[in-house]
CSV table of C-alpha atoms and ligand atoms in Angstrom, one decimal:
chain,number,residue,atom,x,y,z
A,536,MET,CA,120.1,111.1,113.1
A,537,VAL,CA,116.5,111.4,114.4
A,538,ARG,CA,116.4,115.1,113.6
A,539,ARG,CA,118.0,114.5,110.2
A,540,GLY,CA,115.3,111.9,109.4
A,541,LEU,CA,112.5,114.3,110.4
A,542,THR,CA,114.0,117.2,108.6
A,543,SER,CA,114.5,115.2,105.4
A,544,PHE,CA,110.9,114.0,105.7
A,545,GLU,CA,109.6,117.6,105.9
A,546,GLU,CA,111.8,118.6,103.0
A,547,ILE,CA,111.2,115.7,100.7
A,548,LEU,CA,107.7,114.5,101.7
A,549,GLY,CA,106.0,117.6,102.9
A,550,SER,CA,105.4,117.2,106.7
A,551,ALA,CA,106.9,115.1,109.4
A,552,ASP,CA,103.7,114.5,111.3
A,553,HIS,CA,103.2,110.9,112.6
A,554,VAL,CA,106.5,109.7,111.3
A,555,THR,CA,108.0,106.7,112.9
A,556,VAL,CA,111.8,106.6,113.2
A,557,VAL,CA,113.8,103.4,114.0
A,558,ARG,CA,117.4,102.3,113.8
A,559,ALA,CA,119.1,99.0,113.4
A,560,PRO,CA,122.9,98.7,114.0
A,561,GLY,CA,125.7,97.3,111.9
A,562,ARG,CA,127.9,94.7,113.3
A,563,VAL,CA,131.4,93.4,113.6
A,564,ASN,CA,132.1,89.7,113.8
A,565,LEU,CA,134.6,89.1,116.7
A,566,ILE,CA,135.3,85.6,115.7
A,567,GLY,CA,133.7,82.8,113.5
A,568,ASP,CA,133.9,83.6,109.8
A,569,HIS,CA,132.5,81.3,107.1
A,570,THR,CA,130.9,79.2,109.8
A,571,ASP,CA,127.3,80.6,109.6
A,572,TYR,CA,126.3,79.0,106.3
A,573,ASN,CA,127.8,75.7,107.6
A,574,ASP,CA,125.3,75.6,110.5
A,575,GLY,CA,128.1,76.6,112.9
A,576,PHE,CA,128.8,79.2,115.6
A,577,VAL,CA,129.5,82.9,115.4
A,578,LEU,CA,130.3,85.6,117.9
A,579,PRO,CA,129.5,89.0,116.5
A,580,MET,CA,128.5,92.2,118.3
A,581,THR,CA,126.6,95.3,117.1
A,582,ILE,CA,128.5,98.6,116.7
A,583,ASP,CA,127.7,102.3,117.2
A,584,ARG,CA,126.7,102.9,113.6
A,585,SER,CA,123.2,102.2,112.3
A,586,ALA,CA,120.8,102.2,109.5
A,587,CYS,CA,118.1,104.7,110.2
A,588,VAL,CA,114.6,104.6,108.7
A,589,SER,CA,111.8,107.1,108.9
A,590,ALA,CA,108.4,106.0,107.7
A,591,ARG,CA,104.7,106.8,107.6
A,592,ALA,CA,101.7,105.0,106.1
A,593,ARG,CA,100.0,106.7,103.2
A,594,ARG,CA,96.3,107.0,102.4
A,595,ASP,CA,96.8,105.7,98.9
A,596,GLU,CA,98.6,102.6,97.6
A,597,GLU,CA,101.8,104.3,96.5
A,598,VAL,CA,105.2,103.5,97.8
A,599,VAL,CA,107.5,106.6,97.9
A,600,LEU,CA,111.2,105.9,98.9
A,601,TYR,CA,114.1,108.3,99.3
A,602,SER,CA,117.7,107.5,100.1
A,603,THR,CA,119.7,110.2,101.8
A,604,HIS,CA,122.9,108.6,100.8
A,605,PHE,CA,122.1,108.2,97.1
A,606,ARG,CA,119.9,111.4,97.0
A,607,GLU,CA,117.4,109.4,94.9
A,608,LYS,CA,113.7,109.1,95.1
A,609,ILE,CA,111.5,106.4,93.6
A,610,ARG,CA,107.7,105.9,93.5
A,611,TYR,CA,105.7,102.9,92.5
A,612,PRO,CA,102.3,101.2,93.2
A,613,LEU,CA,102.4,98.9,96.2
A,614,HIS,CA,101.3,95.9,94.2
A,615,ASP,CA,103.7,96.5,91.3
A,616,MET,CA,107.2,96.7,92.6
A,617,PRO,CA,109.6,97.6,89.7
A,618,ILE,CA,112.6,95.3,89.1
A,619,SER,CA,115.7,97.0,90.3
A,620,GLU,CA,119.3,96.1,90.0
A,621,ALA,CA,120.4,93.3,92.4
A,622,GLY,CA,122.0,94.8,95.5
A,623,SER,CA,120.9,98.4,94.8
A,624,TRP,CA,119.3,100.3,97.7
A,625,THR,CA,115.9,100.0,96.2
A,626,SER,CA,116.3,96.2,95.8
A,627,TYR,CA,116.8,95.9,99.6
A,628,VAL,CA,114.1,98.4,100.7
A,629,GLY,CA,111.6,97.4,98.0
A,630,GLY,CA,112.4,93.7,98.7
A,631,VAL,CA,111.5,94.0,102.4
A,632,ILE,CA,108.3,95.9,101.6
A,633,GLU,CA,107.4,93.4,99.0
A,634,GLU,CA,108.0,90.3,101.2
A,635,LEU,CA,106.0,91.8,104.1
A,636,ARG,CA,103.2,92.9,101.7
A,637,ARG,CA,103.0,89.3,100.5
A,638,ALA,CA,102.9,88.0,104.0
A,639,GLY,CA,99.9,90.3,104.7
A,640,GLY,CA,99.5,93.2,107.0
A,641,ILE,CA,100.7,96.1,104.8
A,642,THR,CA,97.4,97.6,103.9
A,643,SER,CA,98.4,100.9,102.2
A,644,GLY,CA,101.3,102.6,100.6
A,645,VAL,CA,104.1,104.1,102.6
A,646,ASP,CA,106.5,107.1,102.6
A,647,MET,CA,110.0,106.1,103.7
A,648,ILE,CA,113.4,107.8,104.0
A,649,VAL,CA,116.4,105.6,104.5
A,650,ASP,CA,119.6,107.0,106.0
A,651,GLY,CA,122.4,105.8,108.2
A,652,ASP,CA,126.1,106.1,109.1
A,653,ILE,CA,127.4,102.6,108.5
A,654,PRO,CA,129.9,102.8,105.6
A,655,LEU,CA,128.4,100.9,102.7
A,656,GLY,CA,130.1,97.8,101.4
A,657,ALA,CA,132.9,97.9,104.1
A,658,GLY,CA,131.8,94.6,105.6
A,659,LEU,CA,130.0,96.1,108.6
A,660,SER,CA,126.8,94.8,107.3
A,661,SER,CA,125.0,98.0,106.2
A,662,SER,CA,122.7,95.9,104.0
A,663,ALA,CA,121.5,93.6,106.8
A,664,ALA,CA,121.0,96.6,109.1
A,665,LEU,CA,119.0,98.4,106.3
A,666,ASN,CA,116.8,95.3,105.9
A,667,VAL,CA,116.2,95.0,109.7
A,668,ALA,CA,115.5,98.7,110.0
A,669,VAL,CA,113.0,98.7,107.2
A,670,ALA,CA,111.2,95.6,108.6
A,671,HIS,CA,111.2,97.1,112.1
A,672,ALA,CA,109.8,100.4,110.8
A,673,LEU,CA,107.0,98.7,108.9
A,674,ASP,CA,106.3,96.5,111.9
A,675,VAL,CA,105.7,99.7,114.0
A,676,VAL,CA,103.9,101.7,111.3
A,677,PHE,CA,101.4,98.9,110.4
A,678,GLY,CA,101.3,97.2,113.9
A,679,LEU,CA,102.4,93.9,112.4
A,680,GLU,CA,103.7,92.4,115.6
A,681,LEU,CA,106.4,90.4,113.7
A,682,ASP,CA,108.1,87.5,115.3
A,683,PRO,CA,111.7,88.6,115.6
A,684,ILE,CA,113.1,85.3,114.3
A,685,GLU,CA,110.7,85.5,111.3
A,686,THR,CA,111.9,89.0,110.7
A,687,VAL,CA,115.5,87.8,110.6
A,688,ARG,CA,114.6,85.0,108.2
A,689,LEU,CA,112.8,87.4,106.0
A,690,CYS,CA,115.8,89.8,105.9
A,691,ARG,CA,118.1,87.0,104.9
A,692,ALA,CA,115.6,85.9,102.2
A,693,VAL,CA,115.7,89.5,100.8
A,694,GLU,CA,119.6,89.3,100.5
A,695,HIS,CA,119.1,86.0,98.6
A,696,ARG,CA,116.3,87.0,96.4
A,697,TYR,CA,116.8,90.6,95.7
A,698,ALA,CA,120.6,91.1,96.1
A,699,GLY,CA,121.7,87.7,94.9
A,700,LEU,CA,123.9,86.9,97.9
A,701,GLU,CA,123.6,83.5,99.5
A,702,CYS,CA,124.6,84.8,102.9
A,703,GLY,CA,124.0,83.2,106.3
A,704,ILE,CA,121.8,84.2,109.1
A,705,MET,CA,124.4,86.0,111.3
A,706,ASP,CA,124.1,89.6,110.0
A,707,PRO,CA,120.4,90.2,110.3
A,708,PHE,CA,120.3,88.1,113.5
A,709,VAL,CA,122.8,90.2,115.4
A,710,SER,CA,121.4,93.5,114.1
A,711,ARG,CA,117.9,92.4,115.4
A,712,PHE,CA,118.9,90.6,118.6
A,713,GLY,CA,122.2,92.3,119.7
A,714,ARG,CA,122.2,94.2,123.0
A,715,ALA,CA,124.3,96.9,124.5
A,716,GLY,CA,127.3,95.8,126.5
A,717,SER,CA,127.4,92.3,125.1
A,718,ALA,CA,128.5,90.1,122.3
A,719,LEU,CA,126.1,87.5,120.8
A,720,LEU,CA,127.0,83.9,120.7
A,721,LEU,CA,124.8,82.3,118.0
A,722,ASP,CA,124.3,78.8,117.0
A,723,CYS,CA,123.4,79.2,113.3
A,724,ARG,CA,121.7,75.8,113.2
A,725,SER,CA,119.3,76.0,116.1
A,726,PHE,CA,119.2,79.8,116.4
A,727,GLU,CA,119.9,79.4,120.1
A,728,TYR,CA,121.8,82.4,121.3
A,729,GLU,CA,123.4,83.9,124.4
A,730,HIS,CA,124.3,87.5,125.2
A,731,ILE,CA,127.8,87.5,126.7
A,732,PRO,CA,128.8,90.6,128.6
A,733,PHE,CA,131.6,92.3,126.8
A,734,SER,CA,132.3,96.1,126.6
A,735,PRO,CA,135.6,96.8,125.0
A,736,PHE,CA,135.1,100.5,124.9
A,737,SER,CA,137.6,103.1,125.9
A,738,ASP,CA,135.6,104.0,129.1
A,739,SER,CA,135.3,100.3,130.2
A,740,ALA,CA,136.7,99.0,133.4
A,741,ALA,CA,138.9,96.5,131.5
A,742,HIS,CA,140.5,99.4,129.6
A,743,LEU,CA,140.1,97.7,126.3
A,744,SER,CA,139.1,99.1,123.0
A,745,LEU,CA,137.7,97.5,119.9
A,746,ALA,CA,139.2,99.0,116.7
A,747,ILE,CA,137.9,98.3,113.3
A,748,VAL,CA,140.2,99.0,110.4
A,749,ASP,CA,138.8,99.3,106.9
A,750,SER,CA,141.3,98.2,104.3
A,751,ARG,CA,139.2,100.1,101.7
A,752,VAL,CA,139.8,97.3,99.3
A,753,THR,CA,136.5,97.0,97.4
A,754,ARG,CA,135.1,93.5,97.4
A,755,GLU,CA,134.1,93.4,93.8
A,756,LEU,CA,135.0,89.8,93.3
A,757,ALA,CA,133.9,88.9,96.8
A,758,THR,CA,130.4,87.8,95.9
A,759,SER,CA,131.5,85.3,93.3
A,760,ARG,CA,134.4,84.0,95.5
A,761,TYR,CA,132.0,83.7,98.4
A,762,GLY,CA,129.8,81.5,96.3
A,763,VAL,CA,132.9,79.3,95.5
A,764,ARG,CA,133.8,78.8,99.2
A,765,HIS,CA,130.2,78.0,100.0
A,766,ALA,CA,130.2,75.3,97.3
A,767,GLU,CA,133.5,73.9,98.5
A,768,CYS,CA,132.1,73.5,102.0
A,769,LEU,CA,129.1,71.6,100.6
A,770,GLN,CA,131.4,69.4,98.6
A,771,ALA,CA,133.6,68.8,101.7
A,772,ALA,CA,130.5,67.8,103.7
A,773,ALA,CA,129.4,65.5,100.8
A,774,ALA,CA,132.9,63.8,100.8
A,775,VAL,CA,132.6,63.0,104.5
A,776,ARG,CA,129.0,61.9,104.1
A,777,GLU,CA,130.1,59.0,102.0
A,778,ALA,CA,131.6,57.4,105.1
A,779,HIS,CA,129.1,58.9,107.5
A,780,PRO,CA,125.6,59.1,106.0
A,781,SER,CA,124.1,61.2,108.8
A,782,VAL,CA,126.3,64.2,108.0
A,783,GLU,CA,124.1,67.0,106.8
A,784,SER,CA,126.6,69.8,107.0
A,785,LEU,CA,130.2,70.5,108.2
A,786,ARG,CA,128.6,71.1,111.6
A,787,ASP,CA,128.1,67.4,112.0
A,788,VAL,CA,131.7,66.5,111.2
A,789,THR,CA,134.2,65.8,114.0
A,790,PRO,CA,137.9,66.3,113.7
A,791,GLU,CA,138.3,62.5,113.9
A,792,MET,CA,135.9,62.0,111.0
A,793,LEU,CA,137.6,64.5,108.9
A,794,SER,CA,141.1,63.1,109.6
A,795,ALA,CA,139.8,59.6,108.6
A,796,CYS,CA,138.5,60.9,105.3
A,797,ARG,CA,141.6,63.0,104.5
A,798,SER,CA,143.3,60.6,102.1
A,799,ASP,CA,140.1,60.2,100.0
A,800,MET,CA,139.5,64.0,99.8
A,801,ASP,CA,140.8,66.7,97.6
A,802,ASP,CA,143.3,68.6,99.7
A,803,ARG,CA,141.7,71.9,99.0
A,804,LEU,CA,138.3,70.6,100.3
A,805,TYR,CA,140.1,69.2,103.4
A,806,ARG,CA,141.6,72.6,104.2
A,807,ARG,CA,138.3,74.4,103.8
A,808,ALA,CA,136.6,71.9,106.1
A,809,ARG,CA,139.5,72.0,108.6
A,810,HIS,CA,139.0,75.8,108.9
A,811,VAL,CA,135.3,75.5,109.6
A,812,LEU,CA,135.8,72.8,112.2
A,813,ASP,CA,138.6,74.6,114.0
A,814,GLU,CA,136.8,78.0,113.7
A,815,ASN,CA,133.7,76.5,115.4
A,816,ALA,CA,135.9,75.3,118.3
A,817,ARG,CA,137.6,78.7,118.5
A,818,VAL,CA,134.2,80.5,118.7
A,819,LEU,CA,133.1,78.3,121.7
A,820,ASN,CA,136.5,78.8,123.4
A,821,ALA,CA,136.3,82.5,122.7
A,822,ALA,CA,132.9,82.7,124.4
A,823,ASP,CA,134.4,80.9,127.4
A,824,ALA,CA,137.3,83.3,127.5
A,825,LEU,CA,134.9,86.3,127.5
A,826,ARG,CA,132.8,84.7,130.3
A,827,ASP,CA,136.1,84.3,132.3
A,828,GLY,CA,137.3,87.8,131.4
A,829,ALA,CA,140.4,86.1,129.9
A,830,PHE,CA,141.1,88.7,127.2
A,831,ASP,CA,144.6,87.5,126.4
A,832,ARG,CA,143.1,84.1,125.6
A,833,PHE,CA,140.4,85.7,123.5
A,834,GLY,CA,143.0,87.7,121.6
A,835,ALA,CA,145.1,84.6,120.9
A,836,LEU,CA,142.0,82.9,119.4
A,837,MET,CA,141.5,85.9,117.2
A,838,ASN,CA,145.0,85.6,115.9
A,839,GLY,CA,144.5,81.9,115.3
A,840,SER,CA,141.3,82.6,113.3
A,841,HIS,CA,143.1,85.0,111.0
A,842,ALA,CA,145.9,82.4,110.3
A,843,SER,CA,143.2,79.8,109.4
A,844,LEU,CA,141.2,82.2,107.2
A,845,ARG,CA,144.4,83.1,105.4
A,846,ASP,CA,146.1,79.7,105.0
A,847,LEU,CA,143.3,77.1,105.1
A,848,PHE,CA,140.2,78.9,103.9
A,849,GLU,CA,142.2,81.4,101.7
A,850,VAL,CA,139.9,84.4,101.9
A,851,SER,CA,142.4,87.0,103.1
A,852,CYS,CA,144.3,89.3,100.8
A,853,PRO,CA,147.7,91.1,101.0
A,854,GLU,CA,146.1,94.3,102.3
A,855,LEU,CA,144.3,92.5,105.2
A,856,ASP,CA,147.4,90.5,106.0
A,857,THR,CA,149.5,93.7,106.2
A,858,LEU,CA,147.0,95.3,108.6
A,859,VAL,CA,146.8,92.1,110.8
A,860,SER,CA,150.5,91.5,111.0
A,861,ALA,CA,151.3,95.1,111.8
A,862,ALA,CA,148.6,95.0,114.5
A,863,GLN,CA,149.9,91.8,116.0
A,864,ARG,CA,153.4,93.2,116.2
A,865,THR,CA,152.1,96.3,118.1
A,866,GLU,CA,152.5,96.4,121.9
A,867,GLY,CA,149.2,96.4,123.6
A,868,VAL,CA,147.3,94.6,120.9
A,869,LEU,CA,145.7,91.4,122.3
A,870,GLY,CA,144.4,90.1,119.0
A,871,ALA,CA,143.8,91.0,115.4
A,872,ARG,CA,142.0,89.3,112.5
A,873,MET,CA,140.2,89.9,109.2
A,874,THR,CA,136.5,89.9,109.8
A,875,GLY,CA,133.6,89.2,107.4
A,876,GLY,CA,133.6,87.5,104.1
A,877,GLY,CA,137.2,88.4,103.2
A,878,PHE,CA,139.0,89.5,100.0
A,879,GLY,CA,138.9,93.1,101.4
A,880,GLY,CA,136.7,94.8,104.0
A,881,CYS,CA,137.8,95.2,107.6
A,882,THR,CA,140.0,93.8,110.3
A,883,VAL,CA,138.9,93.8,114.0
A,884,ASN,CA,141.4,94.4,116.7
A,885,LEU,CA,141.3,94.1,120.5
A,886,VAL,CA,143.6,96.8,121.8
A,887,ARG,CA,144.5,98.1,125.3
A,888,THR,CA,143.0,101.6,125.4
A,889,PRO,CA,146.3,103.4,126.2
A,890,ALA,CA,147.9,101.8,123.1
A,891,VAL,CA,145.2,102.9,120.6
A,892,GLY,CA,147.2,105.9,119.4
A,893,GLU,CA,150.3,103.9,118.8
A,894,PHE,CA,148.3,101.2,117.1
A,895,GLU,CA,146.8,103.7,114.7
A,896,ALA,CA,150.1,105.3,113.8
A,897,THR,CA,151.8,101.9,113.3
A,898,LEU,CA,149.0,100.7,111.0
A,899,ARG,CA,148.9,103.8,108.9
A,900,LYS,CA,152.6,103.7,108.4
A,901,ALA,CA,152.7,100.0,107.5
A,902,TYR,CA,149.8,100.2,105.2
A,903,LEU,CA,151.1,103.3,103.4
A,904,THR,CA,154.5,101.7,102.9
A,905,ALA,CA,153.2,98.4,101.6
A,906,HIS,CA,150.1,99.5,99.6
A,907,GLY,CA,150.5,103.2,99.1
A,908,ARG,CA,147.3,104.2,100.8
A,909,SER,CA,145.7,104.9,104.2
A,910,PRO,CA,143.3,102.6,106.0
A,911,ARG,CA,140.2,104.0,107.7
A,912,LEU,CA,140.0,103.4,111.5
A,913,TYR,CA,136.9,103.3,113.7
A,914,VAL,CA,137.1,102.8,117.4
A,915,VAL,CA,133.8,101.4,118.6
A,916,SER,CA,132.4,103.5,121.4
A,917,ARG,CA,129.3,101.5,122.3
A,918,ASN,CA,127.0,98.8,120.8
A,919,ASP,CA,123.5,99.8,119.8
A,920,ARG,CA,120.4,97.7,119.3
A,921,THR,CA,117.5,97.8,117.0
A,922,GLU,CA,115.0,100.2,118.5
A,923,THR,CA,112.1,102.6,117.9
A,924,LEU,CA,113.3,106.1,118.3
A,925,ILE,CA,110.0,107.8,117.6
A,926,ASP,CA,106.7,105.9,117.4
A,927,GLY,CA,104.6,107.9,114.9
A,928,ARG,CA,101.3,106.4,116.3
A,929,ASP,CA,101.8,108.1,119.7
B,490,LIG,P1,127.8,95.7,103.6
B,490,LIG,O1,126.5,95.0,103.9
B,490,LIG,O2,129.0,94.9,104.0
B,490,LIG,O3,127.9,97.1,104.0
B,490,LIG,P2,126.8,95.2,100.9
B,490,LIG,O4,127.4,95.3,99.6
B,490,LIG,O5,126.2,93.9,101.3
B,490,LIG,O6,127.9,95.7,102.0
B,490,LIG,O7,125.6,96.2,101.1
B,490,LIG,C1,125.8,97.6,100.7
B,490,LIG,C2,124.6,98.0,99.9
B,490,LIG,O8,123.5,98.1,100.8
B,490,LIG,C3,124.7,99.4,99.3
B,490,LIG,O9,125.3,99.4,98.0
B,490,LIG,C4,123.3,99.8,99.2
B,490,LIG,O10,122.6,99.3,98.1
B,490,LIG,C5,122.6,99.2,100.4
B,490,LIG,N1,122.6,100.0,101.6
B,490,LIG,C6,123.0,99.7,102.9
B,490,LIG,N2,122.8,100.7,103.7
B,490,LIG,C7,122.2,101.7,103.1
B,490,LIG,C8,121.7,103.0,103.4
B,490,LIG,N3,121.8,103.5,104.6
B,490,LIG,N4,121.1,103.7,102.4
B,490,LIG,C9,121.0,103.2,101.2
B,490,LIG,N5,121.5,102.0,100.8
B,490,LIG,C10,122.1,101.3,101.7
B,491,LIG,MG1,125.9,93.1,103.2
């Protein structure tokens, strides 16, 4: 990907002298969905697919951007970012440049090529990886010495302001802080985090593999439904707050408090809150299971998470349910669940490595029979981290 970045730079922008190349990985959330915007816990890890950004400062005040994926080039004055469609590639890239420019430190225009191998819109967080990679590239090119936590906040703000998605902190956080050979336990309230050793790769001593299965169901309605779930969580917290004024978010609600409020609450809100409380507990138990090397226990928690997302939080869909139940019935699968926002996207599966072939065949067959199409399968081979591949200032 480094070579591709440099070659594109030469072809599209003239020469590749002094070009900085960075990458930032996508992620899969092992457990803990719809907990991040409720100040809860999540346990994601980065994958072996990344956004890759090549950049170089210009002598003038022009911004020249090219996307390899969209084969599209745009050019604008640094101080006059054009309005682009929310969620378009230029809204993300231009958004990060604009926010960093306003914060100070970007003193000239920039040439930039964005590339990557994370499937777009599949729920592996290509957008957060793109934001993190752009911020990291600008950090290196302009010597900004950004605080990593501030970078993560800025990347989330770009999703809010330029893509119109009120997402939580998890995606940019894990892309920026994730490390090889470990999952990341993150407290989305305090931003405290812990790297927990975990390498479910085919060559690992535990002989476990992590398989991601893309349902290929596009998440067109996902954004609006995501907003509805977010609002329901706020309403559920508000309902408990009537009896317990100190409650700021569902993070502050205990199972006892929720049970005591149940009769005064809309049942739908109760079920949303119940999922969030249980899911937070599952994340902490899953982290313990990883520390103990208790992968069966970990897998059972994944299965429990899926049932809760399906039945209580209601963010699964028939396609995801087919993939998860077929996986859970397959010998050698320790756990399977939908991952990410839901209504499409991917499932994540912990599979004994010798069973991966059988797992794939079973899922293909079940999916084809039930939904008339094939899923896309990725077996994660390592987990990458945000890094500078070439420092153009050297
Ligand atoms: P996800 O983050 O789950 O992959 P999103 O819909 O949030 O899905 O983000 C996908 C969007 O992010 C794409 O439509 C595109 O605008 C942008 N994007 C992400 N990665 C790239 C990339 N490498 N090149 C160009 N645009 C990208
Ligand atoms: Mg995204």
